[in-house]
Coordinates of C-alpha atoms and ligand atoms in Angstrom, one line a residue:
X1 CA 0.0 0.0 0.0
X2 CA 1.2 3.5 -0.7
X3 CA 1.9 5.9 2.1
X4 CA -1.0 8.1 1.3
X5 CA -3.6 5.4 1.5
X6 CA -6.3 6.2 3.9
X7 CA -7.9 3.1 5.3
X8 CA -11.1 4.8 6.4
X9 CA -11.9 6.8 3.2
X10 CA -13.8 3.9 1.6
X11 CA -11.5 3.8 -1.4
X12 CA -11.4 0.5 -3.3
X13 CA -8.6 -1.8 -2.1
X14 CA -5.4 -0.9 -3.8
X15 CA -3.9 -4.0 -5.5
X16 CA -0.3 -4.7 -5.0
X17 CA 2.0 -2.8 -7.3
X18 CA 5.1 -4.6 -6.5
X19 CA 5.6 -6.0 -10.0
X20 CA 5.4 -2.6 -11.7
X21 CA 8.4 -2.1 -14.0
X22 CA 8.4 1.6 -15.0
X23 CA 10.0 0.8 -18.3
X24 CA 7.5 -1.7 -19.6
X25 CA 4.9 0.8 -20.8
X26 CA 7.6 3.1 -22.2
X27 CA 8.9 0.2 -24.2
X28 CA 5.5 0.0 -26.0
X29 CA 6.5 3.2 -27.8
X30 CA 9.3 1.4 -29.6
X31 CA 6.8 -1.2 -30.8
X32 CA 4.9 1.4 -32.7
X33 CA 5.4 2.2 -36.4
X34 CA 5.1 5.6 -37.8
X35 CA 3.1 5.3 -41.0
X36 CA 3.8 6.8 -44.4
X37 CA 3.2 10.3 -45.7
X38 CA 2.0 9.1 -49.1
X39 CA -0.5 6.5 -50.1
X40 CA 1.0 3.5 -51.9
X41 CA -2.1 1.7 -53.4
X42 CA -0.2 -1.6 -53.4
X43 CA 0.4 -1.7 -49.7
X44 CA -2.6 0.5 -48.6
X45 CA -4.4 -0.5 -45.4
X46 CA -2.3 -3.6 -44.8
X47 CA -2.3 -4.5 -48.5
X48 CA -6.0 -5.2 -48.7
X49 CA -6.5 -6.5 -52.2
X50 CA -8.8 -4.6 -54.6
X51 CA -12.4 -5.9 -54.1
X52 CA -15.3 -4.9 -56.3
X53 CA -18.9 -4.7 -55.2
X54 CA -22.0 -5.8 -57.0
X55 CA -24.8 -4.0 -58.7
X56 CA -27.1 -2.3 -56.2
X57 CA -29.8 -4.6 -54.7
X58 CA -32.8 -3.8 -52.7
X59 CA -34.4 -6.4 -50.4
X60 CA -38.0 -7.4 -51.1
X61 CA -39.8 -9.3 -48.4
X62 CA -37.6 -11.4 -46.0
X63 CA -34.8 -12.5 -48.3
X64 CA -35.4 -11.8 -51.9
X65 CA -33.2 -9.2 -53.6
X66 CA -34.1 -7.0 -56.5
X67 CA -31.2 -5.9 -58.8
X68 CA -31.7 -2.2 -59.4
X69 CA -30.2 -2.5 -62.9
X70 CA -33.6 -3.9 -63.9
X71 CA -34.8 -0.3 -63.5
X72 CA -33.0 0.6 -66.7
X73 CA -35.0 -1.6 -69.1
X74 CA -38.2 -1.2 -67.0
X75 CA -37.8 2.6 -66.9
X76 CA -37.3 2.6 -70.7
X77 CA -40.4 0.6 -71.2
X78 CA -42.4 2.8 -68.8
X79 CA -41.1 5.9 -70.7
X80 CA -42.3 4.5 -74.0
X81 CA -45.7 3.7 -72.6
X82 CA -45.9 7.1 -70.9
X83 CA -45.1 8.8 -74.2
X84 CA -47.8 6.8 -76.0
X85 CA -50.4 7.6 -73.3
X86 CA -49.4 11.3 -73.2
X87 CA -49.7 11.5 -77.0
X88 CA -53.1 9.9 -76.8
X89 CA -54.2 12.3 -74.1
X90 CA -53.2 15.4 -76.1
X91 CA -55.7 14.4 -78.8
X92 CA -58.5 14.7 -76.2
X93 CA -60.2 18.1 -76.2
X94 CA -60.6 18.1 -72.4
X95 CA -56.8 17.7 -72.0
X96 CA -56.2 20.4 -74.6
X97 CA -58.4 22.7 -72.5
X98 CA -56.6 21.7 -69.4
X99 CA -53.3 22.6 -70.9
X100 CA -54.6 25.9 -72.2
X101 CA -55.9 26.7 -68.7
X102 CA -52.6 25.5 -67.0
X103 CA -49.9 26.1 -69.6
X104 CA -47.2 25.0 -67.2
X105 CA -46.0 28.2 -65.7
X106 CA -48.1 30.1 -63.2
X107 CA -49.5 33.4 -64.3
X108 CA -48.8 35.4 -61.2
X109 CA -45.0 35.0 -61.3
X110 CA -42.6 37.3 -62.9
X111 CA -42.1 40.2 -60.4
X112 CA -39.0 42.4 -60.8
X113 CA -37.3 40.7 -57.8
X114 CA -37.5 37.3 -59.5
X115 CA -36.8 38.1 -63.1
X116 CA -33.4 37.3 -64.6
X117 CA -30.3 35.8 -63.0
X118 CA -28.3 38.2 -60.9
X119 CA -24.6 37.6 -60.4
X120 CA -25.0 36.1 -56.9
X121 CA -27.2 33.4 -58.2
X122 CA -24.7 32.6 -61.0
X123 CA -21.8 32.4 -58.6
X124 CA -23.8 30.4 -56.0
X125 CA -24.7 28.0 -58.8
X126 CA -21.2 27.5 -59.9
X127 CA -19.8 27.0 -56.3
X128 CA -22.6 24.6 -55.6
X129 CA -21.8 22.5 -58.6
X130 CA -18.1 22.5 -57.9
X131 CA -18.4 21.5 -54.3
X132 CA -21.0 18.8 -55.0
X133 CA -18.5 16.9 -57.1
X134 CA -16.3 16.2 -54.1
X135 CA -19.2 15.7 -51.7
X136 CA -20.9 13.2 -53.9
X137 CA -17.8 11.3 -54.8
X138 CA -16.5 11.1 -51.2
X139 CA -20.0 10.2 -50.0
X140 CA -20.1 7.2 -52.3
X141 CA -16.6 6.3 -51.0
X142 CA -17.9 6.4 -47.4
X143 CA -20.8 4.1 -48.4
X144 CA -18.5 1.6 -50.0
X145 CA -16.6 1.2 -46.7
X146 CA -19.8 -0.5 -45.4
X147 CA -21.8 -1.1 -48.5
X148 CA -25.1 -2.0 -46.7
X149 CA -28.0 0.2 -45.5
X150 CA -30.4 -0.6 -42.7
X151 CA -33.5 0.9 -41.1
X152 CA -32.6 -0.3 -37.5
X153 CA -29.5 0.5 -35.5
X154 CA -28.7 -3.2 -35.2
X155 CA -26.9 -3.7 -38.6
X156 CA -27.8 -7.4 -38.6
X157 CA -26.5 -9.2 -41.6
X158 CA -29.3 -10.1 -44.0
X159 CA -31.6 -7.4 -42.5
X160 CA -30.2 -4.6 -44.6
X161 CA -32.6 -3.1 -47.2
X162 CA -29.9 -2.2 -49.6
X163 CA -26.5 -3.5 -50.5
X164 CA -23.8 -3.2 -53.2
X165 CA -21.9 -6.2 -51.7
X166 CA -22.6 -9.9 -51.6
X167 CA -24.4 -11.4 -48.6
X168 CA -22.3 -11.4 -45.4
X169 CA -20.2 -14.7 -45.3
X170 CA -21.0 -17.1 -42.4
X171 CA -17.4 -16.8 -41.0
X172 CA -18.2 -15.7 -37.4
X173 CA -15.1 -13.4 -37.3
X174 CA -15.8 -11.7 -40.6
X175 CA -14.9 -8.0 -40.2
X176 CA -16.4 -4.9 -41.5
X177 CA -13.1 -4.0 -43.1
X178 CA -13.1 -7.3 -45.1
X179 CA -16.6 -6.3 -46.1
X180 CA -15.6 -3.0 -47.7
X181 CA -15.3 -2.6 -51.5
X182 CA -13.1 -0.5 -53.8
X183 CA -14.3 2.0 -56.3
X184 CA -12.7 3.2 -59.5
X185 CA -10.3 6.1 -58.6
X186 CA -12.2 8.6 -60.7
X187 CA -15.6 7.7 -59.2
X188 CA -14.9 7.4 -55.5
X189 CA -12.7 9.9 -53.7
X190 CA -10.0 8.6 -53.4
X191 CA -11.4 5.2 -54.7
X192 CA -9.1 2.8 -52.8
X193 CA -10.7 0.2 -50.6
X194 CA -11.1 1.3 -47.0
X195 CA -10.0 4.9 -47.6
X196 CA -12.7 6.3 -45.4
X197 CA -10.3 8.4 -43.4
X198 CA -9.4 10.5 -46.4
X199 CA -12.9 10.4 -47.9
X200 CA -14.3 11.8 -44.7
X201 CA -12.0 14.8 -44.7
X202 CA -13.2 15.6 -48.2
X203 CA -16.8 15.0 -47.4
X204 CA -16.9 16.9 -44.1
X205 CA -14.4 19.5 -45.1
X206 CA -16.1 20.4 -48.3
X207 CA -19.5 20.2 -46.6
X208 CA -18.4 23.1 -44.4
X209 CA -18.0 25.2 -47.5
X210 CA -21.1 23.9 -49.1
X211 CA -23.1 24.8 -46.0
X212 CA -21.6 28.3 -46.0
X213 CA -22.5 28.6 -49.7
X214 CA -26.0 27.4 -48.8
X215 CA -26.4 29.8 -45.9
X216 CA -25.4 32.7 -48.1
X217 CA -27.9 31.5 -50.7
X218 CA -30.8 31.3 -48.2
X219 CA -30.0 34.7 -46.8
X220 CA -29.9 36.3 -50.2
X221 CA -32.9 34.3 -51.4
X222 CA -35.1 35.9 -48.7
X223 CA -33.3 39.3 -48.6
X224 CA -34.0 39.8 -52.3
X225 CA -37.4 38.2 -52.6
X226 CA -36.1 35.7 -55.0
X227 CA -37.5 32.9 -52.8
X228 CA -40.7 33.2 -54.8
X229 CA -38.9 31.5 -57.6
X230 CA -38.4 28.4 -55.5
X231 CA -41.5 28.3 -53.3
X232 CA -44.9 27.4 -54.9
X233 CA -47.3 30.0 -53.6
X234 CA -50.5 28.7 -55.1
X235 CA -52.0 25.2 -55.5
X236 CA -51.8 25.9 -59.3
X237 CA -48.3 24.4 -59.1
X238 CA -49.7 20.9 -59.2
X239 CA -52.0 21.2 -62.3
X240 CA -49.2 23.2 -63.9
X241 CA -46.7 20.4 -63.1
X242 CA -49.0 17.8 -64.5
X243 CA -49.6 19.9 -67.7
X244 CA -45.8 20.3 -68.1
X245 CA -45.3 16.6 -67.7
X246 CA -48.0 15.8 -70.3
X247 CA -46.4 18.3 -72.7
X248 CA -42.9 16.9 -72.3
X249 CA -44.1 13.3 -72.6
X250 CA -46.2 14.0 -75.7
X251 CA -43.0 15.4 -77.2
X252 CA -44.6 18.7 -77.9
X253 CA -42.7 20.7 -75.4
X254 CA -44.0 23.8 -73.6
X255 CA -42.4 27.1 -74.4
X256 CA -40.4 27.8 -71.2
X257 CA -39.5 31.2 -70.1
X258 CA -37.1 30.5 -67.3
X259 CA -35.8 34.1 -67.4
X260 CA -39.1 35.1 -65.7
X261 CA -40.4 32.0 -64.0
X262 CA -40.0 28.2 -63.7
X263 CA -42.7 25.8 -64.9
X264 CA -44.6 23.7 -62.4
X265 CA -42.3 20.7 -62.6
X266 CA -39.2 22.8 -62.2
X267 CA -40.7 24.6 -59.3
X268 CA -41.4 21.4 -57.5
X269 CA -38.0 19.9 -58.3
X270 CA -36.1 23.0 -57.2
X271 CA -38.2 23.4 -54.1
X272 CA -37.5 19.8 -53.0
X273 CA -33.8 20.2 -53.7
X274 CA -33.4 23.5 -51.9
X275 CA -35.8 23.3 -49.1
X276 CA -36.0 19.5 -48.4
X277 CA -33.0 17.6 -49.7
X278 CA -30.3 20.1 -48.7
X279 CA -31.5 20.6 -45.1
X280 CA -32.1 16.9 -44.8
X281 CA -28.5 16.2 -45.9
X282 CA -27.3 18.2 -43.0
X283 CA -29.7 16.8 -40.4
X284 CA -29.2 13.2 -41.5
X285 CA -25.4 13.8 -41.6
X286 CA -25.4 15.0 -38.0
X287 CA -27.7 12.1 -37.1
X288 CA -24.8 9.7 -37.6
X289 CA -22.6 11.4 -35.0
X290 CA -21.9 9.3 -31.9
X291 CA -21.6 12.3 -29.6
X292 CA -24.8 13.9 -30.9
X293 CA -26.8 10.7 -30.9
X294 CA -25.6 10.0 -27.4
X295 CA -26.6 13.5 -26.3
X296 CA -30.0 13.5 -28.1
X297 CA -30.9 9.9 -27.4
X298 CA -34.6 10.5 -27.4
X299 CA -34.5 11.7 -31.0
X300 CA -31.9 9.0 -32.0
X301 CA -34.1 6.3 -30.5
X302 CA -36.6 6.8 -33.3
X303 CA -34.3 8.4 -35.8
X304 CA -31.4 6.0 -35.3
X305 CA -28.0 6.3 -36.9
X306 CA -29.0 3.7 -39.5
X307 CA -32.2 5.6 -40.4
X308 CA -30.1 8.7 -40.7
X309 CA -27.6 6.9 -42.9
X310 CA -30.3 5.4 -45.1
X311 CA -32.0 8.8 -45.5
X312 CA -28.6 10.4 -46.1
X313 CA -28.1 8.0 -49.0
X314 CA -31.6 8.7 -50.4
X315 CA -30.7 12.4 -50.4
X316 CA -27.6 11.5 -52.3
X317 CA -29.7 9.5 -54.8
X318 CA -32.1 12.5 -55.2
X319 CA -29.1 14.8 -55.9
X320 CA -27.8 12.4 -58.6
X321 CA -31.3 12.1 -60.1
X322 CA -31.8 15.8 -60.0
X323 CA -28.5 16.6 -61.7
X324 CA -29.1 14.1 -64.5
X325 CA -32.6 15.4 -65.3
X326 CA -31.5 19.1 -64.8
X327 CA -28.6 18.8 -67.2
X328 CA -30.7 16.9 -69.7
X329 CA -33.3 19.7 -69.9
X330 CA -30.6 22.5 -69.9
X331 CA -29.3 20.8 -73.0
X332 CA -32.6 20.1 -74.7
X333 CA -34.7 23.2 -74.0
X334 CA -32.6 25.8 -75.8
X335 CA -29.0 25.3 -74.7
X336 CA -27.6 28.8 -75.6
X337 CA -30.4 30.6 -74.0
X338 CA -30.2 28.5 -70.8
X339 CA -26.5 28.9 -70.6
X340 CA -26.8 32.6 -71.1
X341 CA -29.3 32.8 -68.2
X342 CA -27.2 30.9 -65.6
X343 CA -23.7 31.9 -66.7
X344 CA -24.0 35.4 -68.3
X345 CA -27.2 36.7 -66.8
X346 CA -28.6 37.6 -70.3
X347 CA -31.7 36.5 -72.1
X348 CA -30.5 36.0 -75.7
X349 CA -29.0 33.5 -78.0
X350 CA -25.4 34.7 -78.1
X351 CA -22.5 32.4 -77.4
X352 CA -21.3 34.3 -74.3
X353 CA -23.0 32.1 -71.8
X354 CA -21.6 29.0 -73.6
X355 CA -18.1 30.4 -73.4
X356 CA -18.4 31.0 -69.7
X357 CA -19.9 27.6 -69.3
X358 CA -17.0 26.1 -71.1
X359 CA -14.5 27.8 -68.8
X360 CA -16.4 26.7 -65.7
X361 CA -16.5 23.2 -67.1
X362 CA -12.7 23.2 -67.4
X363 CA -12.5 24.2 -63.7
X364 CA -14.9 21.4 -62.7
X365 CA -13.2 18.8 -64.8
X366 CA -9.7 19.8 -63.5
X367 CA -11.0 19.7 -59.9
X368 CA -12.6 16.3 -60.6
X369 CA -9.6 14.7 -62.2
X370 CA -7.0 16.1 -59.8
X371 CA -8.7 15.2 -56.5
X372 CA -7.8 11.5 -56.3
X373 CA -4.1 11.8 -57.5
X374 CA -3.6 14.8 -55.1
X375 CA -5.1 12.9 -52.2
X376 CA -2.9 9.9 -52.9
X377 CA 0.2 12.0 -53.2
X378 CA -0.5 14.4 -50.3
X379 CA -2.7 12.6 -47.8
X380 CA -1.2 14.5 -44.9
X381 CA -2.3 17.8 -46.4
X382 CA -5.8 16.4 -46.8
X383 CA -5.7 15.2 -43.2
X384 CA -4.4 18.5 -41.8
X385 CA -6.7 20.7 -43.9
X386 CA -9.6 18.5 -43.0
X387 CA -8.7 18.6 -39.3
X388 CA -8.4 22.4 -39.4
X389 CA -11.8 22.9 -40.9
X390 CA -13.8 20.1 -39.2
X391 CA -11.7 19.6 -36.0
X392 CA -13.1 22.6 -34.1
X393 CA -16.6 21.4 -34.7
X394 CA -15.7 17.9 -33.5
X395 CA -14.0 19.4 -30.5
X396 CA -17.2 21.1 -29.6
X397 CA -19.3 17.9 -29.7
X398 CA -16.6 16.1 -27.7
X399 CA -17.6 18.0 -24.7
X400 CA -21.2 16.8 -24.5
X401 CA -22.3 14.7 -21.6
X402 CA -22.5 11.1 -22.8
X403 CA -24.6 9.9 -19.9
X404 CA -27.8 10.3 -21.9
X405 CA -26.7 7.5 -24.3
X406 CA -27.6 4.5 -22.1
X407 CA -30.0 1.9 -23.4
X408 CA -32.0 -0.9 -21.8
X409 CA -31.5 -4.7 -22.0
X410 CA -34.2 -5.0 -24.6
X411 CA -32.2 -2.8 -26.9
X412 CA -29.2 -5.0 -27.1
X413 CA -28.3 -6.0 -30.7
X414 CA -28.6 -9.6 -31.7
X415 CA -25.4 -9.2 -33.7
X416 CA -22.4 -6.8 -33.3
X417 CA -20.1 -6.7 -36.2
X418 CA -16.4 -7.5 -35.6
X419 CA -13.8 -5.2 -36.8
X420 CA -10.1 -4.5 -37.0
X421 CA -7.0 -6.6 -37.1
X422 CA -7.0 -9.7 -34.8
X423 CA -3.9 -10.2 -32.7
X424 CA -1.8 -13.1 -34.0
X425 CA 1.3 -12.9 -31.8
X426 CA 2.7 -15.8 -29.8
X427 CA 2.5 -13.5 -26.8
X428 CA -1.3 -13.1 -27.2
X429 CA -1.8 -16.8 -28.0
X430 CA 0.0 -17.9 -24.8
X431 CA -2.1 -15.5 -22.7
X432 CA -5.3 -16.7 -24.4
X433 CA -4.4 -20.3 -23.9
X434 CA -3.7 -19.7 -20.3
X435 CA -7.1 -18.0 -19.8
X436 CA -5.3 -14.7 -19.2
X437 CA -3.9 -15.9 -15.8
X438 CA -0.6 -14.3 -16.8
X439 CA -2.2 -11.2 -18.2
X440 CA -1.2 -7.8 -16.7
X441 CA -2.6 -4.4 -17.5
X442 CA 0.2 -2.0 -17.1
X443 CA -0.6 1.7 -16.4
X444 CA 2.2 4.2 -16.3
X445 CA 3.5 7.5 -17.6
X446 CA 2.7 10.8 -15.9
X447 CA 1.0 9.2 -12.8
X448 CA 1.8 9.2 -9.1
X449 CA 1.2 5.5 -8.8
X450 CA 2.0 3.2 -11.7
X451 CA -0.1 0.1 -11.6
X452 CA 0.1 -3.4 -12.8
X453 CA -3.2 -5.4 -12.5
X454 CA -4.1 -8.9 -13.3
X455 CA -7.6 -10.0 -14.2
X456 CA -8.5 -10.9 -10.6
X457 CA -7.4 -7.5 -9.4
X458 CA -9.3 -5.8 -12.2
X459 CA -12.4 -7.7 -11.3
X460 CA -12.0 -6.8 -7.7
X461 CA -12.2 -3.1 -8.5
X462 CA -15.6 -1.4 -8.3
X463 CA -17.8 -2.9 -11.1
X464 CA -19.3 -0.6 -13.7
X465 CA -21.9 -1.6 -16.3
X466 CA -23.4 0.3 -19.2
X467 CA -25.6 -0.5 -22.2
X468 CA -24.4 1.7 -25.0
X469 CA -24.3 2.1 -28.8
X470 CA -21.2 1.4 -30.8
X471 CA -20.7 3.6 -34.0
X472 CA -18.1 2.3 -36.4
X473 CA -16.6 5.0 -38.7
X474 CA -17.5 2.7 -41.6
X475 CA -21.2 3.1 -40.9
X476 CA -22.5 0.1 -38.9
X477 CA -23.7 0.3 -35.4
X478 CA -25.0 -1.9 -32.6
X479 CA -25.9 -1.9 -28.9
X480 CA -24.2 -4.1 -26.3
X481 CA -23.9 -4.3 -22.5
X482 CA -20.4 -3.7 -21.2
X483 CA -19.2 -4.7 -17.8
X484 CA -15.9 -3.7 -16.2
X485 CA -14.2 -0.8 -14.5
X486 CA -14.9 2.8 -14.9
X487 CA -11.9 4.8 -16.1
X488 CA -12.6 7.1 -13.2
X489 CA -11.7 4.3 -10.9
X490 CA -8.4 3.7 -12.7
X491 CA -7.7 7.5 -12.6
X492 CA -8.4 7.5 -8.9
X493 CA -6.0 4.6 -8.5
X494 CA -3.0 5.8 -10.4
X495 CA -3.5 9.6 -9.8
X496 CA -2.3 11.3 -13.0
X497 CA 0.0 14.2 -12.6
X498 CA -1.2 17.7 -13.7
X499 CA 1.0 17.5 -16.8
X500 CA -0.9 14.5 -18.1
X501 CA -3.3 15.7 -20.8
X502 CA -3.8 12.6 -23.0
X503 CA -4.2 8.9 -22.2
X504 CA -2.8 6.4 -24.6
X505 CA -4.2 2.8 -24.9
X506 CA -1.9 0.2 -26.3
X507 CA -3.1 -3.1 -27.7
X508 CA -1.7 -6.6 -27.6
X509 CA -2.5 -6.7 -31.3
X510 CA -0.8 -5.1 -34.2
X511 CA -2.5 -2.9 -36.7
X512 CA -2.8 -3.9 -40.4
X513 CA 0.6 -2.4 -41.3
X514 CA 2.5 -3.9 -38.3
X515 CA 3.4 -2.0 -35.1
X516 CA 1.0 -2.1 -32.2
X517 CA -2.5 -0.7 -32.4
X518 CA -3.0 2.2 -30.1
X519 CA -5.2 5.3 -29.6
X520 CA -5.0 8.5 -27.6
X521 CA -7.9 10.1 -25.7
X522 CA -8.2 13.4 -24.0
X523 CA -7.9 13.1 -20.2
X524 CA -11.2 14.9 -19.6
X525 CA -12.9 11.9 -21.2
X526 CA -11.6 9.6 -18.5
X527 CA -14.0 11.2 -16.1
X528 CA -17.0 10.8 -18.3
X529 CA -19.6 8.5 -16.7
X530 CA -19.5 6.2 -19.8
X531 CA -15.7 5.8 -20.3
X532 CA -14.6 2.4 -19.1
X533 CA -12.5 -0.7 -19.5
X534 CA -14.7 -3.6 -20.4
X535 CA -13.9 -7.2 -19.5
X536 CA -17.5 -8.5 -20.0
X537 CA -19.8 -8.1 -22.9
X538 CA -23.5 -9.0 -22.7
X539 CA -22.9 -10.7 -19.3
X540 CA -20.2 -13.0 -20.6
X541 CA -16.4 -12.5 -20.5
X542 CA -15.3 -10.5 -23.5
X543 CA -14.8 -12.9 -26.5
X544 CA -11.5 -13.0 -28.5
X545 CA -13.1 -11.1 -31.4
X546 CA -14.4 -8.3 -29.3
X547 CA -11.2 -7.7 -27.5
X548 CA -10.5 -10.3 -24.7
X549 CA -9.4 -9.8 -22.0
X550 CA -9.9 -6.0 -21.9
X551 CA -11.1 -3.2 -24.2
X552 CA -12.0 0.5 -24.0
X553 CA -15.4 2.2 -24.3
X554 CA -15.6 6.0 -24.8
X555 CA -19.1 6.7 -25.9
X556 CA -18.5 10.2 -27.4
X557 CA -16.1 8.7 -30.0
X558 CA -16.3 6.4 -33.0
X559 CA -15.5 2.7 -32.9
X560 CA -11.9 2.8 -34.1
X561 CA -10.9 4.6 -30.9
X562 CA -12.3 1.7 -28.7
X563 CA -8.9 -0.1 -28.5
X564 CA -9.4 -3.9 -28.0
X565 CA -7.0 -6.4 -26.4
X566 CA -5.5 -3.6 -24.2
X567 CA -2.1 -4.4 -22.6
X568 CA -1.1 -1.0 -21.3
X569 CA -2.2 2.6 -20.6
X570 CA 0.1 5.5 -20.6
X571 CA -0.7 9.0 -19.4
X572 CA 1.2 11.5 -21.5
X573 CA 1.5 15.3 -22.0
X574 CA 0.7 15.1 -25.6
X575 CA 0.1 12.3 -28.2
X576 CA 2.5 13.9 -30.6
X577 CA 5.3 12.1 -28.8
X578 CA 3.7 8.7 -29.6
X579 CA 4.1 6.7 -32.8
X580 CA 3.7 8.8 -35.9
X581 CA 2.4 11.6 -33.7
X582 CA -1.1 11.9 -35.1
X583 CA -3.0 10.5 -32.1
X584 CA -3.5 6.8 -32.9
X585 CA -2.8 4.0 -35.2
X586 CA -5.4 4.9 -37.8
X587 CA -4.4 8.5 -37.6
X588 CA -0.8 7.6 -38.3
X589 CA -1.4 5.0 -41.0
X590 CA -4.8 5.8 -42.5
X591 CA -5.1 9.6 -42.1
X592 CA -8.0 9.5 -39.7
X593 CA -8.6 12.4 -37.2
X594 CA -7.7 12.1 -33.5
X595 CA -11.1 13.4 -32.4
X596 CA -14.1 11.6 -33.8
X597 CA -17.3 12.8 -32.2
X598 CA -18.9 13.1 -35.7
Ligands
LIG1 N1 -6.4 -3.4 -31.1 C1 -7.4 -3.1 -32.0 N2 -8.5 -2.5 -31.5 C2 -9.5 -2.1 -32.3 C3 -9.4 -2.3 -33.7 C4 -8.2 -2.9 -34.2 O1 -8.0 -3.1 -35.4 N3 -7.2 -3.3 -33.3 N4 -10.4 -1.9 -34.5 C5 -11.3 -0.9 -34.0 C6 -12.5 -0.7 -34.8 S1 -12.3 0.0 -36.3 C7 -13.8 -0.9 -34.3 S2 -15.2 -0.5 -35.2 C8 -14.0 -1.6 -33.1 C9 -14.8 -2.9 -33.3 O2 -15.1 -3.5 -32.1 P1 -15.8 -4.9 -32.2 O3 -15.1 -5.8 -33.1 O4 -15.9 -5.4 -30.8 O5 -17.2 -4.6 -32.7 O6 -12.7 -2.0 -32.5 C10 -11.7 -1.1 -32.6 N5 -10.6 -1.5 -31.8
LIG2 MO1 -14.4 0.8 -37.0

């Protein structure tokens, strides 16, 4: 016992620390590898081979899967039939009267505030298109890291409603990383399999600018009165939209006058895009954050991370659909006039708009083509720039109280995915074979009392239990009950010194590129009510796959920070002294961020 132990204070019994060797934990540092500053596609993410997905499939009923590629021939047939029907309808005098009454564009529109295309609209439109390239491509990349979508938070294999990957194999230790797929380098951003760390910097970083662009757009929309262009103000919009549809389908197109007002169909499509899809993109994006879901558990109980992710994908699908249709009509309803409107702000048939369009297309294409090669050559730049833009927001959410995020027994998921690199060392095998009798958790660094605890001593410490939700960065989630020791108990035991600001958790297992897996957490998180070392899961000793004998839970952060198979904990001044210096194994090797509250 230490000299300062007070036998009457009711503190937990202090286990013997006689076997602590101060150098053991320090020696872990030399078992780390630093990670590269470029991406070598051949050795990326532990040399995962290229793996292609499959055509998108949607589940029908319990276990039948519909290949969405069938929508192409079906859609074509439907279009032909619709054209025939519309042509027939136009011969009817009642339909002709209807079209005369509702020509497509509402009469009332066309005030001075809404006529023409002022410069701010044209610039907003350009920035929006430019930013969307990176957002959509990196979004697809993020999807392909867990190419399945669910409506419940349980992510149970076979229960997904959408997948671009084969059914989950029966291997009980199949990991989410094995389940990821590659994308062509010019489709995904950056395209490589399991490049979610880099894709997320693009996605979240560019999102920040897209949001800013959107906020400016909304402000100017309402300040100038131009909102009337996008918001239907009379019920006439529906008959006008129907009329427009019949006119298009009958191949006798209406005479548009987009300079003054949009037709009914356009109005509805633009309204959905601006006032429904864009805000929903933000809300559903935030709905996937561990810290926010934990804080707003009541909302996230109904609107779970998987519902958010599925809706986020449907917003993505809407944007793709909108872009295709939008570009088709720009090209087919008077290209020069349309390009003059949105690029030159003039209402004539000159080639000026076309020229500006051509220049803007060059910028778009250069941006598109350069993004993947730049990311592969300068991933640290992407990581640092992303961290600079997104990091402060993530920092904000890291402070929320995670206590709210506790669930009940009935919420426990029937299946929790496995993930990560399993330990394969002789050291681990020997410990495992001996039922961890020789296991020691070593805690050292900037602490008053270094500790060295075996499983019996750990189990003798005050028991803590929580039922919480796991959020993997790749997109799957699940709820489990964790039993073990609160990190606060450990902190009370070892008494960190004031200089200790970060807590590093070292694993018995290597990461995919060799060198031990580790991760650093801010010391403030150690006093969160839901930060703990778990040795039990769902009332059983932690299994090999889920991190036996000991793993971390910190419920304000994503899954990769929940180090499994822990062998040591070091309290340090700053994580920059450890490994590659970026705050964890994935940060060093796969360009993740060290704070992951969203
Ligand atoms: N040592 C170690 N811990 C690790 C990993 C790993 O590769 N090595 N993977 C992490 C990732 S990405 C996730 S999502 C969770 C998965 O935990 P589970 O397999 O128990 O669901 O463990 C984390 N802890
Ligand atoms: Mo993960």
